[in-house]
Amino acid sequence: MADQREDQHAPGATATIEDTDRSPRVANRAAFTKPAEISSYEIVTHYFKAASERLGLPDDVEAVLRSSYREVQVQVPVKRADGKIHVYSGYRVQHNGARGPYKGGVRYHPEVELDEVRALASLMTWKTAVVGVPYGGAKGGINCPVQEMEPSEVEAVTRDFIHKIDRVIGPMRDIPAPDVNTNAQVMAWMMDEYGKLHGHTPAIVTGKPIALGGSHGREAATGRGLVYAYREAAPHLGLPPDQTRVSIQGFGNVGSWAGRILQGLGCKIVAVQDQQGEIVNPDGIDTEALTKHLREGNHIEEFPGAEPVAVEEFLSTEVDVFIPAALGGMLHGDNAHLVNAKMIVEGANGPITPKADEIFTERGIWVIPDILANAGGVVVSYFEWVQNLQHFSWDEREVNEKLGTIMRRSFREVHHRSREDDVSMRIAAYQIGIERVVEAARTRGYL
Ligand code: NAD
């Protein structure tokens, strides 16, 4: 879920599969790269129910935790360059606030709809609880075609949205952040609009530009968090970094940072896929050079340091670690059998459907779940909020060290629980998250 992408112009983030798939090698590429038909809501609800049943939560408590606390839908009209008013829908869903102010990103995408925002909001509740940052879970979105819009139109939509949800957000109430297709600039507009109504309030959003109170280390935080998760997990599989081969699906903010940091540790990134294609090099892909190549607007398959391959070949490349860092539902019942890895570290929110999860469990592939592995972004967002509230700034070394401490501790807690209860890391993480939320809610007298 995540929440907080900072780079709207991340490599490969624009065109559709149909637009850009020019490879005659695979007629069925779209079928292989399309997310599963199951919705994010169904995926998250399935895992939540599996964990809540194990915990023996009473039905009434389960019903409270399954539904949202508040769902706001607003009309967001904007006069566009064609002279017409276009009307979009804006959503802010606050799932559960027992542990602190609501926290979660805002996504701009034509396919944003309430059910998906709901699912992502609930993931934030469990994620913030698993890593122990004092927040509840929220998510937002506007169903606007942001990639066709002028910056001035995006600004107008952003300001109108904040104006309309003003009453339900606040630095001690609900703190938005970037997500898919929103970035530091959008956060700056949000902060400015909120400031017009309430005075200068940097802590109202995270993922801001550094000049406006953003945190050092935020841009790389989710990728760096994935690497901390890998480093904790790898010794259990006897995998030193210099013998670790990695495949990355999705090479935007999360995937490219994870790739670059892993390469710095000595891992070999042997396969990469983005929306446009897939490449393999058994001797290792230079991820710094690939990031630059994509930033310059080039096609992934034209990268000189690797060979283009068919999508099936990308998925079945033999690796130690597979990192899905693209969309939800990308690994599903029809393609999970192809994945040839010892460990999967989930960068995306909900990238594995329940059917694929079952297949990975049967095949002994160790899955480090999203609500643990990709929590680095919200952890550093928490640091940003704390720095804003203190009117103080930390350097990047301090941010990364504190992130490492939280990720290591969280991994060990989830791993310990997984062993103790003989359940997957995912169910263990959900159990810990749910227990912490229930404890907070009961103590406050909500349940
Ligand atoms: P991004 O837009 O920067 O990158 C997405 C990448 O996925 C791009 O390389 C794109 O080409 C690729 N992609 C898109 N559709 C694809 C397809 N069908 N097949 C293969 N590749 C495809 O986004 P991001 O910020 O890196 O986020 C990636 C995922 O991680 C999302 O699920 C997001 O919710 C989650 N997440 C992000 C953060 C964060 O801090 N950015 C935090 C937590 C979770």
Short mmCIF file of C-alpha atoms and ligand atoms in Angstrom, two decimals:
data_model
loop_
_atom_site.label_atom_id
_atom_site.label_comp_id
_atom_site.label_asym_id
_atom_site.label_seq_id
_atom_site.Cartn_x
_atom_site.Cartn_y
_atom_site.Cartn_z
CA MET A 1 0.00 0.00 0.00
CA ALA A 2 2.20 2.73 0.58
CA ASP A 3 2.13 4.64 0.59
CA GLN A 4 4.49 7.44 -0.14
CA ARG A 5 6.09 7.68 -3.48
CA GLU A 6 8.08 10.80 -3.99
CA ASP A 7 9.00 10.51 -7.62
CA GLN A 8 6.14 10.99 -10.02
CA HIS A 9 8.54 10.60 -12.91
CA ALA A 10 9.83 7.27 -11.70
CA PRO A 11 11.14 5.04 -14.46
CA GLY A 12 8.58 3.30 -16.58
CA ALA A 13 5.54 4.58 -14.72
CA THR A 14 3.49 5.99 -17.56
CA ALA A 15 2.25 4.01 -20.54
CA THR A 16 -0.17 1.08 -20.53
CA ILE A 17 0.84 -2.48 -21.34
CA GLU A 18 -1.16 -2.46 -24.54
CA ASP A 19 0.44 0.80 -25.63
CA THR A 20 3.96 -0.25 -25.05
CA ASP A 21 4.18 -3.97 -25.53
CA ARG A 22 5.91 -4.14 -28.86
CA SER A 23 7.56 -7.46 -28.32
CA PRO A 24 6.54 -10.05 -30.92
CA ARG A 25 8.14 -12.71 -28.68
CA VAL A 26 5.12 -13.01 -26.45
CA ALA A 27 1.70 -12.59 -27.88
CA ASN A 28 0.22 -13.15 -24.42
CA ARG A 29 2.39 -10.73 -22.44
CA ALA A 30 -0.62 -8.72 -21.33
CA ALA A 31 -2.26 -11.85 -19.91
CA PHE A 32 0.86 -12.68 -17.91
CA THR A 33 1.51 -9.18 -16.61
CA LYS A 34 -2.07 -8.21 -15.78
CA PRO A 35 -2.99 -8.35 -12.11
CA ALA A 36 -5.45 -11.06 -11.10
CA GLU A 37 -9.17 -10.40 -11.33
CA ILE A 38 -9.57 -10.67 -7.56
CA SER A 39 -9.87 -7.23 -5.94
CA SER A 40 -7.52 -5.74 -3.36
CA TYR A 41 -10.42 -5.77 -0.93
CA GLU A 42 -10.93 -9.53 -1.37
CA ILE A 43 -7.19 -10.16 -0.95
CA VAL A 44 -6.88 -8.14 2.27
CA THR A 45 -10.14 -9.47 3.73
CA HIS A 46 -9.01 -13.06 3.08
CA TYR A 47 -5.77 -12.60 5.04
CA PHE A 48 -7.46 -10.60 7.82
CA LYS A 49 -10.08 -13.32 8.30
CA ALA A 50 -7.50 -16.11 8.36
CA ALA A 51 -5.62 -14.30 11.16
CA SER A 52 -8.70 -13.21 13.11
CA GLU A 53 -10.06 -16.79 13.07
CA ARG A 54 -6.78 -18.07 14.48
CA LEU A 55 -6.98 -15.43 17.20
CA GLY A 56 -10.56 -16.45 17.94
CA LEU A 57 -11.85 -12.88 17.75
CA PRO A 58 -15.52 -12.64 18.68
CA ASP A 59 -17.78 -11.87 15.68
CA ASP A 60 -18.71 -8.40 16.91
CA VAL A 61 -15.07 -7.37 17.40
CA GLU A 62 -14.20 -8.80 14.00
CA ALA A 63 -17.03 -6.81 12.42
CA VAL A 64 -15.69 -3.56 13.91
CA LEU A 65 -12.16 -4.25 12.66
CA ARG A 66 -13.29 -5.32 9.21
CA SER A 67 -15.21 -2.14 8.47
CA SER A 68 -14.01 1.46 8.14
CA TYR A 69 -14.50 4.07 10.83
CA ARG A 70 -15.28 6.79 8.30
CA GLU A 71 -15.54 6.95 4.51
CA VAL A 72 -15.71 10.36 2.89
CA GLN A 73 -16.52 10.82 -0.80
CA VAL A 74 -16.41 14.29 -2.33
CA GLN A 75 -17.02 15.77 -5.73
CA VAL A 76 -13.87 17.25 -7.28
CA PRO A 77 -14.73 19.35 -10.36
CA VAL A 78 -12.01 21.05 -12.40
CA LYS A 79 -12.12 23.20 -15.52
CA ARG A 80 -9.64 21.58 -17.90
CA ALA A 81 -7.75 22.84 -20.94
CA ASP A 82 -10.63 21.77 -23.25
CA GLY A 83 -12.77 24.47 -21.58
CA LYS A 84 -15.11 21.88 -19.96
CA ILE A 85 -15.66 21.10 -16.32
CA HIS A 86 -14.59 17.51 -15.55
CA VAL A 87 -15.99 15.99 -12.39
CA TYR A 88 -13.93 13.44 -10.42
CA SER A 89 -14.59 11.59 -7.18
CA GLY A 90 -12.26 12.01 -4.23
CA TYR A 91 -12.13 9.54 -1.34
CA ARG A 92 -10.65 9.49 2.14
CA VAL A 93 -11.19 6.32 4.11
CA GLN A 94 -10.20 6.18 7.78
CA HIS A 95 -10.12 2.56 8.77
CA ASN A 96 -9.14 2.45 12.44
CA GLY A 97 -7.69 5.13 14.73
CA ALA A 98 -7.32 3.22 18.00
CA ARG A 99 -3.51 3.52 18.00
CA GLY A 100 -3.16 7.13 16.85
CA PRO A 101 -4.00 9.60 14.09
CA TYR A 102 -5.03 8.07 10.75
CA LYS A 103 -2.16 7.74 8.28
CA GLY A 104 -1.97 6.80 4.62
CA GLY A 105 -1.28 7.97 1.10
CA VAL A 106 -3.46 9.58 -1.56
CA ARG A 107 -3.47 7.96 -4.99
CA TYR A 108 -4.42 9.68 -8.29
CA HIS A 109 -5.49 7.14 -10.90
CA PRO A 110 -8.52 6.83 -13.20
CA GLU A 111 -9.32 3.42 -11.69
CA VAL A 112 -9.41 4.55 -8.06
CA GLU A 113 -12.61 3.31 -6.45
CA LEU A 114 -13.96 3.06 -2.93
CA ASP A 115 -13.41 -0.67 -2.40
CA GLU A 116 -9.72 -0.45 -3.25
CA VAL A 117 -9.22 2.62 -1.03
CA ARG A 118 -10.95 0.71 1.79
CA ALA A 119 -8.64 -2.26 1.41
CA LEU A 120 -5.53 -0.10 1.33
CA ALA A 121 -6.71 1.86 4.39
CA SER A 122 -7.10 -1.34 6.40
CA LEU A 123 -3.64 -2.54 5.30
CA MET A 124 -2.26 0.69 6.78
CA THR A 125 -3.91 -0.09 10.14
CA TRP A 126 -2.14 -3.46 10.34
CA LYS A 127 1.13 -2.14 8.90
CA THR A 128 1.51 0.74 11.38
CA ALA A 129 0.67 -1.67 14.22
CA VAL A 130 3.17 -4.34 13.07
CA VAL A 131 6.06 -1.85 13.04
CA GLY A 132 4.80 -0.10 16.18
CA VAL A 133 4.43 3.46 14.90
CA PRO A 134 1.63 5.32 16.72
CA TYR A 135 -0.82 5.69 13.87
CA GLY A 136 -4.10 4.29 12.66
CA GLY A 137 -4.78 3.41 9.02
CA ALA A 138 -6.21 5.52 6.21
CA LYS A 139 -6.00 5.89 2.46
CA GLY A 140 -7.25 8.36 -0.12
CA GLY A 141 -7.60 8.74 -3.82
CA ILE A 142 -9.05 10.69 -6.71
CA ASN A 143 -10.14 8.94 -9.91
CA CYS A 144 -8.59 11.55 -12.21
CA PRO A 145 -6.52 10.71 -15.34
CA VAL A 146 -3.48 12.41 -13.87
CA GLN A 147 -1.11 11.44 -16.66
CA GLU A 148 -3.20 13.41 -19.18
CA MET A 149 -3.57 16.47 -16.96
CA GLU A 150 -1.63 19.73 -16.90
CA PRO A 151 0.23 20.47 -13.65
CA SER A 152 -2.13 23.40 -13.05
CA GLU A 153 -5.11 21.01 -13.30
CA VAL A 154 -3.50 18.58 -10.85
CA GLU A 155 -2.89 21.50 -8.50
CA ALA A 156 -6.53 22.63 -8.77
CA VAL A 157 -7.81 19.10 -8.07
CA THR A 158 -5.46 18.76 -5.08
CA ARG A 159 -6.45 22.07 -3.51
CA ASP A 160 -10.17 21.42 -3.98
CA PHE A 161 -9.85 17.93 -2.47
CA ILE A 162 -8.04 19.24 0.63
CA HIS A 163 -10.58 22.02 1.03
CA LYS A 164 -13.38 19.44 0.98
CA ILE A 165 -11.82 16.90 3.35
CA ASP A 166 -10.42 19.63 5.63
CA ARG A 167 -12.72 18.74 8.51
CA VAL A 168 -11.57 15.13 8.76
CA ILE A 169 -7.79 15.66 8.46
CA GLY A 170 -5.27 17.39 10.72
CA PRO A 171 -1.79 16.77 12.19
CA MET A 172 -3.36 14.99 15.19
CA ARG A 173 -6.30 13.55 13.22
CA ASP A 174 -5.30 12.24 9.78
CA ILE A 175 -2.01 12.82 7.94
CA PRO A 176 -2.01 12.17 4.17
CA ALA A 177 1.09 11.23 2.15
CA PRO A 178 2.04 10.46 -1.46
CA ASP A 179 1.04 7.24 -3.20
CA VAL A 180 0.77 6.16 -6.84
CA ASN A 181 0.98 9.28 -9.08
CA THR A 182 1.27 11.77 -6.25
CA ASN A 183 4.61 13.19 -5.15
CA ALA A 184 6.38 15.79 -3.01
CA GLN A 185 4.95 18.64 -5.12
CA VAL A 186 1.39 17.43 -4.54
CA MET A 187 2.14 17.26 -0.80
CA ALA A 188 3.41 20.86 -0.94
CA TRP A 189 0.08 21.99 -2.47
CA MET A 190 -1.83 20.04 0.18
CA MET A 191 0.19 21.62 2.98
CA ASP A 192 -0.28 25.08 1.48
CA GLU A 193 -4.05 24.67 1.08
CA TYR A 194 -4.43 23.35 4.62
CA GLY A 195 -2.25 26.26 5.85
CA LYS A 196 -4.65 28.80 4.30
CA LEU A 197 -7.37 27.50 6.60
CA HIS A 198 -5.35 26.70 9.74
CA GLY A 199 -1.99 28.52 9.55
CA HIS A 200 1.39 26.98 8.62
CA THR A 201 1.17 23.26 9.50
CA PRO A 202 3.98 21.13 7.99
CA ALA A 203 2.91 18.08 10.05
CA ILE A 204 -0.38 17.86 8.09
CA VAL A 205 1.30 15.75 5.35
CA THR A 206 4.46 13.67 4.97
CA GLY A 207 6.55 13.05 1.87
CA LYS A 208 7.03 16.81 1.44
CA PRO A 209 9.98 18.42 -0.34
CA ILE A 210 12.99 18.75 2.02
CA ALA A 211 12.73 22.55 1.69
CA LEU A 212 9.25 22.44 3.26
CA GLY A 213 10.06 20.08 6.13
CA GLY A 214 10.37 16.75 4.31
CA SER A 215 12.69 14.15 5.82
CA HIS A 216 16.08 13.10 4.53
CA GLY A 217 15.97 9.46 3.52
CA ARG A 218 12.24 9.41 2.74
CA GLU A 219 12.56 8.75 -0.99
CA ALA A 220 14.61 5.58 -0.55
CA ALA A 221 12.88 4.47 2.67
CA THR A 222 10.53 1.77 1.34
CA GLY A 223 13.27 0.15 -0.77
CA ARG A 224 15.72 0.41 2.13
CA GLY A 225 13.15 -1.17 4.46
CA LEU A 226 12.82 -4.13 2.06
CA VAL A 227 16.58 -4.55 2.22
CA TYR A 228 16.55 -4.60 6.03
CA ALA A 229 13.86 -7.31 5.83
CA TYR A 230 16.01 -9.31 3.38
CA ARG A 231 19.08 -8.96 5.62
CA GLU A 232 17.18 -10.35 8.60
CA ALA A 233 15.69 -13.22 6.58
CA ALA A 234 18.73 -14.23 4.51
CA PRO A 235 20.81 -15.90 7.26
CA HIS A 236 17.89 -18.27 7.95
CA LEU A 237 18.27 -19.53 4.38
CA GLY A 238 22.07 -19.50 4.52
CA LEU A 239 22.22 -16.74 1.93
CA PRO A 240 25.13 -14.30 2.13
CA PRO A 241 24.61 -11.17 -0.02
CA ASP A 242 27.45 -12.01 -2.38
CA GLN A 243 25.69 -15.28 -3.23
CA THR A 244 22.21 -13.79 -3.52
CA ARG A 245 20.57 -13.50 -6.92
CA VAL A 246 17.57 -11.22 -7.15
CA SER A 247 14.70 -10.62 -9.53
CA ILE A 248 12.69 -7.37 -9.35
CA GLN A 249 9.18 -6.92 -10.75
CA GLY A 250 8.45 -3.16 -11.02
CA PHE A 251 11.37 -0.78 -11.17
CA GLY A 252 9.88 2.48 -9.88
CA ASN A 253 10.52 4.11 -6.53
CA VAL A 254 10.40 0.91 -4.46
CA GLY A 255 11.97 -1.56 -6.91
CA SER A 256 14.79 0.66 -8.12
CA TRP A 257 15.86 1.72 -4.62
CA ALA A 258 15.72 -1.85 -3.33
CA GLY A 259 17.78 -2.95 -6.36
CA ARG A 260 20.41 -0.26 -5.94
CA ILE A 261 20.84 -0.84 -2.20
CA LEU A 262 20.98 -4.64 -2.63
CA GLN A 263 23.57 -4.27 -5.36
CA GLY A 264 25.60 -2.07 -2.99
CA LEU A 265 25.57 -4.97 -0.50
CA GLY A 266 26.99 -7.33 -3.12
CA CYS A 267 23.79 -9.03 -4.35
CA LYS A 268 23.40 -9.73 -8.06
CA ILE A 269 20.23 -8.35 -9.67
CA VAL A 270 19.74 -10.78 -12.56
CA ALA A 271 16.22 -10.00 -13.80
CA VAL A 272 14.05 -6.87 -13.93
CA GLN A 273 10.55 -6.26 -15.25
CA ASP A 274 8.63 -3.03 -15.64
CA GLN A 275 5.39 -2.09 -17.34
CA GLN A 276 7.10 -2.12 -20.73
CA GLY A 277 9.18 -5.28 -20.73
CA GLU A 278 11.57 -7.63 -19.01
CA ILE A 279 15.34 -8.14 -19.10
CA VAL A 280 17.78 -10.73 -17.76
CA ASN A 281 21.55 -10.88 -17.28
CA PRO A 282 22.94 -13.86 -15.33
CA ASP A 283 26.12 -11.86 -14.62
CA GLY A 284 24.14 -9.06 -12.97
CA ILE A 285 22.32 -5.93 -14.14
CA ASP A 286 23.85 -2.59 -13.15
CA THR A 287 20.82 -1.08 -11.42
CA GLU A 288 22.33 2.43 -11.16
CA ALA A 289 22.82 2.45 -14.93
CA LEU A 290 19.34 0.97 -15.48
CA THR A 291 17.74 3.67 -13.29
CA LYS A 292 19.51 6.35 -15.32
CA HIS A 293 18.53 4.66 -18.61
CA LEU A 294 14.84 4.63 -17.63
CA ARG A 295 14.89 8.16 -16.17
CA GLU A 296 16.09 9.37 -19.54
CA GLY A 297 12.89 7.97 -21.04
CA ASN A 298 14.37 4.88 -22.68
CA HIS A 299 12.64 1.52 -23.07
CA ILE A 300 13.79 -1.17 -20.62
CA GLU A 301 14.45 -3.66 -23.41
CA GLU A 302 16.94 -1.24 -25.00
CA PHE A 303 19.14 -1.34 -21.90
CA PRO A 304 22.57 -2.37 -23.21
CA GLY A 305 23.55 -4.34 -20.07
CA ALA A 306 20.98 -7.16 -20.40
CA GLU A 307 18.94 -9.26 -22.81
CA PRO A 308 15.19 -8.84 -23.35
CA VAL A 309 13.29 -12.01 -22.52
CA ALA A 310 9.75 -13.33 -22.64
CA VAL A 311 7.62 -12.71 -19.58
CA GLU A 312 7.52 -16.42 -18.69
CA GLU A 313 11.30 -16.49 -18.76
CA PHE A 314 11.50 -13.45 -16.51
CA LEU A 315 9.15 -15.04 -13.96
CA SER A 316 10.93 -18.39 -14.03
CA THR A 317 14.50 -17.08 -13.87
CA GLU A 318 16.20 -18.97 -11.05
CA VAL A 319 16.88 -16.56 -8.20
CA ASP A 320 17.16 -16.55 -4.43
CA VAL A 321 14.96 -13.51 -3.87
CA PHE A 322 12.00 -12.31 -5.94
CA ILE A 323 10.76 -8.78 -5.18
CA PRO A 324 7.28 -7.89 -6.50
CA ALA A 325 7.27 -4.07 -6.46
CA ALA A 326 4.68 -3.21 -9.13
CA LEU A 327 0.95 -3.57 -8.53
CA GLY A 328 -1.43 -5.51 -6.30
CA GLY A 329 -2.45 -9.01 -7.49
CA MET A 330 0.49 -9.47 -9.89
CA LEU A 331 1.33 -13.00 -8.66
CA HIS A 332 -1.75 -15.17 -8.94
CA GLY A 333 -2.99 -18.70 -9.50
CA ASP A 334 -2.09 -18.65 -13.21
CA ASN A 335 1.55 -17.60 -12.91
CA ALA A 336 2.73 -18.47 -9.37
CA HIS A 337 3.99 -21.88 -10.51
CA LEU A 338 6.56 -20.09 -12.70
CA VAL A 339 8.30 -18.19 -9.90
CA ASN A 340 11.63 -19.87 -9.16
CA ALA A 341 12.86 -18.32 -5.91
CA LYS A 342 13.65 -19.24 -2.31
CA MET A 343 12.17 -16.08 -0.85
CA ILE A 344 9.67 -13.39 -1.92
CA VAL A 345 9.90 -9.98 -0.28
CA GLU A 346 6.69 -8.03 -0.98
CA GLY A 347 7.41 -4.45 -2.02
CA ALA A 348 3.96 -3.77 -3.50
CA ASN A 349 0.79 -3.80 -1.43
CA GLY A 350 -1.08 -7.08 -1.87
CA PRO A 351 0.99 -8.40 -4.81
CA ILE A 352 0.18 -12.07 -4.03
CA THR A 353 -3.36 -13.42 -4.25
CA PRO A 354 -4.52 -16.05 -1.73
CA LYS A 355 -4.27 -18.77 -4.42
CA ALA A 356 -0.67 -17.81 -5.23
CA ASP A 357 0.11 -17.62 -1.51
CA GLU A 358 -1.07 -21.22 -1.16
CA ILE A 359 1.12 -22.30 -4.09
CA PHE A 360 4.18 -20.59 -2.60
CA THR A 361 3.56 -22.22 0.78
CA GLU A 362 3.23 -25.66 -0.84
CA ARG A 363 6.45 -25.09 -2.76
CA GLY A 364 8.33 -23.95 0.36
CA ILE A 365 8.93 -20.39 -0.90
CA TRP A 366 9.29 -18.08 2.08
CA VAL A 367 7.11 -14.94 1.75
CA ILE A 368 7.94 -11.79 3.74
CA PRO A 369 4.59 -9.96 3.69
CA ASP A 370 3.86 -6.38 2.62
CA ILE A 371 2.67 -5.15 6.02
CA LEU A 372 6.15 -5.92 7.35
CA ALA A 373 8.49 -5.71 4.35
CA ASN A 374 7.31 -2.45 2.75
CA ALA A 375 6.66 -0.56 6.00
CA GLY A 376 9.89 1.46 5.67
CA GLY A 377 7.99 4.24 3.90
CA VAL A 378 5.48 4.82 6.67
CA VAL A 379 8.21 4.51 9.30
CA VAL A 380 10.17 7.38 7.76
CA SER A 381 6.92 9.30 7.26
CA TYR A 382 6.48 8.95 11.02
CA PHE A 383 10.02 10.34 11.48
CA GLU A 384 9.11 13.27 9.22
CA TRP A 385 6.00 14.01 11.30
CA VAL A 386 8.02 13.80 14.54
CA GLN A 387 10.66 16.17 13.14
CA ASN A 388 7.92 18.61 12.06
CA LEU A 389 6.27 18.51 15.49
CA GLN A 390 9.69 19.15 17.10
CA HIS A 391 10.62 21.85 14.55
CA PHE A 392 13.88 19.97 14.16
CA SER A 393 15.65 18.07 11.40
CA TRP A 394 17.67 14.83 11.52
CA ASP A 395 20.42 13.91 9.06
CA GLU A 396 20.06 10.94 6.73
CA ARG A 397 22.40 8.72 8.76
CA GLU A 398 20.19 9.13 11.82
CA VAL A 399 17.02 8.45 9.81
CA ASN A 400 18.46 5.27 8.27
CA GLU A 401 19.76 3.99 11.61
CA LYS A 402 16.41 4.49 13.31
CA LEU A 403 14.65 2.85 10.34
CA GLY A 404 17.00 -0.13 10.62
CA THR A 405 16.29 -0.52 14.34
CA ILE A 406 12.52 -0.59 13.77
CA MET A 407 12.65 -2.92 10.75
CA ARG A 408 14.96 -5.41 12.51
CA ARG A 409 12.86 -5.45 15.68
CA SER A 410 9.62 -5.87 13.70
CA PHE A 411 11.06 -8.67 11.57
CA ARG A 412 12.23 -10.56 14.65
CA GLU A 413 8.86 -10.19 16.37
CA VAL A 414 6.98 -11.48 13.32
CA HIS A 415 9.46 -14.29 12.74
CA HIS A 416 9.31 -15.38 16.36
CA ARG A 417 5.50 -15.43 16.26
CA SER A 418 5.51 -17.34 13.00
CA ARG A 419 7.69 -20.05 14.58
CA GLU A 420 5.83 -20.10 17.87
CA ASP A 421 2.39 -20.48 16.24
CA ASP A 422 3.61 -22.47 13.24
CA VAL A 423 1.99 -20.04 10.79
CA SER A 424 3.25 -18.09 7.79
CA MET A 425 5.02 -14.76 8.29
CA ARG A 426 1.92 -13.11 6.80
CA ILE A 427 -0.53 -14.61 9.27
CA ALA A 428 1.92 -13.92 12.12
CA ALA A 429 2.19 -10.25 11.04
CA TYR A 430 -1.61 -9.88 10.80
CA GLN A 431 -2.01 -11.53 14.21
CA ILE A 432 0.44 -9.10 15.82
CA GLY A 433 -1.17 -6.11 14.08
CA ILE A 434 -4.71 -7.14 15.04
CA GLU A 435 -3.73 -7.86 18.66
CA ARG A 436 -2.12 -4.44 19.06
CA VAL A 437 -5.14 -2.66 17.62
CA VAL A 438 -7.56 -4.69 19.78
CA GLU A 439 -5.51 -3.95 22.88
CA ALA A 440 -5.49 -0.20 22.16
CA ALA A 441 -9.20 -0.15 21.34
CA ARG A 442 -10.15 -2.17 24.44
CA THR A 443 -8.00 -0.04 26.73
CA ARG A 444 -9.58 3.12 25.36
CA GLY A 445 -13.00 1.61 25.83
CA TYR A 446 -14.00 1.31 22.15
CA LEU A 447 -14.48 -2.46 22.20
P1 NAD B 1 6.07 3.46 -9.13
O1 NAD B 1 4.94 3.96 -9.94
O2 NAD B 1 7.23 4.35 -8.84
O3 NAD B 1 6.65 2.12 -9.80
C1 NAD B 1 5.84 1.10 -10.25
C2 NAD B 1 6.65 0.19 -11.15
O4 NAD B 1 5.84 -0.92 -11.54
C3 NAD B 1 7.10 0.85 -12.45
O5 NAD B 1 8.40 0.40 -12.78
C4 NAD B 1 6.11 0.32 -13.48
O6 NAD B 1 6.65 0.30 -14.81
C5 NAD B 1 5.89 -1.08 -12.95
N1 NAD B 1 4.65 -1.68 -13.42
C6 NAD B 1 3.40 -1.13 -13.48
N2 NAD B 1 2.53 -1.99 -14.02
C7 NAD B 1 3.24 -3.13 -14.28
C8 NAD B 1 2.90 -4.37 -14.86
N3 NAD B 1 1.66 -4.64 -15.24
N4 NAD B 1 3.89 -5.30 -15.00
C9 NAD B 1 5.16 -5.05 -14.60
N5 NAD B 1 5.53 -3.87 -14.05
C10 NAD B 1 4.58 -2.93 -13.92
O7 NAD B 1 5.41 2.95 -7.75
P2 NAD B 1 6.13 2.68 -6.35
O8 NAD B 1 6.00 3.87 -5.49
O9 NAD B 1 7.47 2.08 -6.59
O10 NAD B 1 5.14 1.60 -5.74
C11 NAD B 1 5.16 0.26 -6.18
C12 NAD B 1 4.27 -0.56 -5.28
O11 NAD B 1 4.76 -0.47 -3.93
C13 NAD B 1 2.80 -0.11 -5.23
O12 NAD B 1 2.03 -1.28 -5.04
C14 NAD B 1 2.75 0.74 -3.97
O13 NAD B 1 1.45 0.78 -3.41
C15 NAD B 1 3.70 -0.03 -3.07
N6 NAD B 1 4.30 0.76 -2.00
C16 NAD B 1 4.98 1.90 -2.27
C17 NAD B 1 5.56 2.61 -1.23
C18 NAD B 1 6.37 3.83 -1.50
O14 NAD B 1 6.90 4.41 -0.53
N7 NAD B 1 6.53 4.26 -2.72
C19 NAD B 1 5.40 2.17 0.09
C20 NAD B 1 4.71 0.99 0.35
C21 NAD B 1 4.16 0.29 -0.72
#
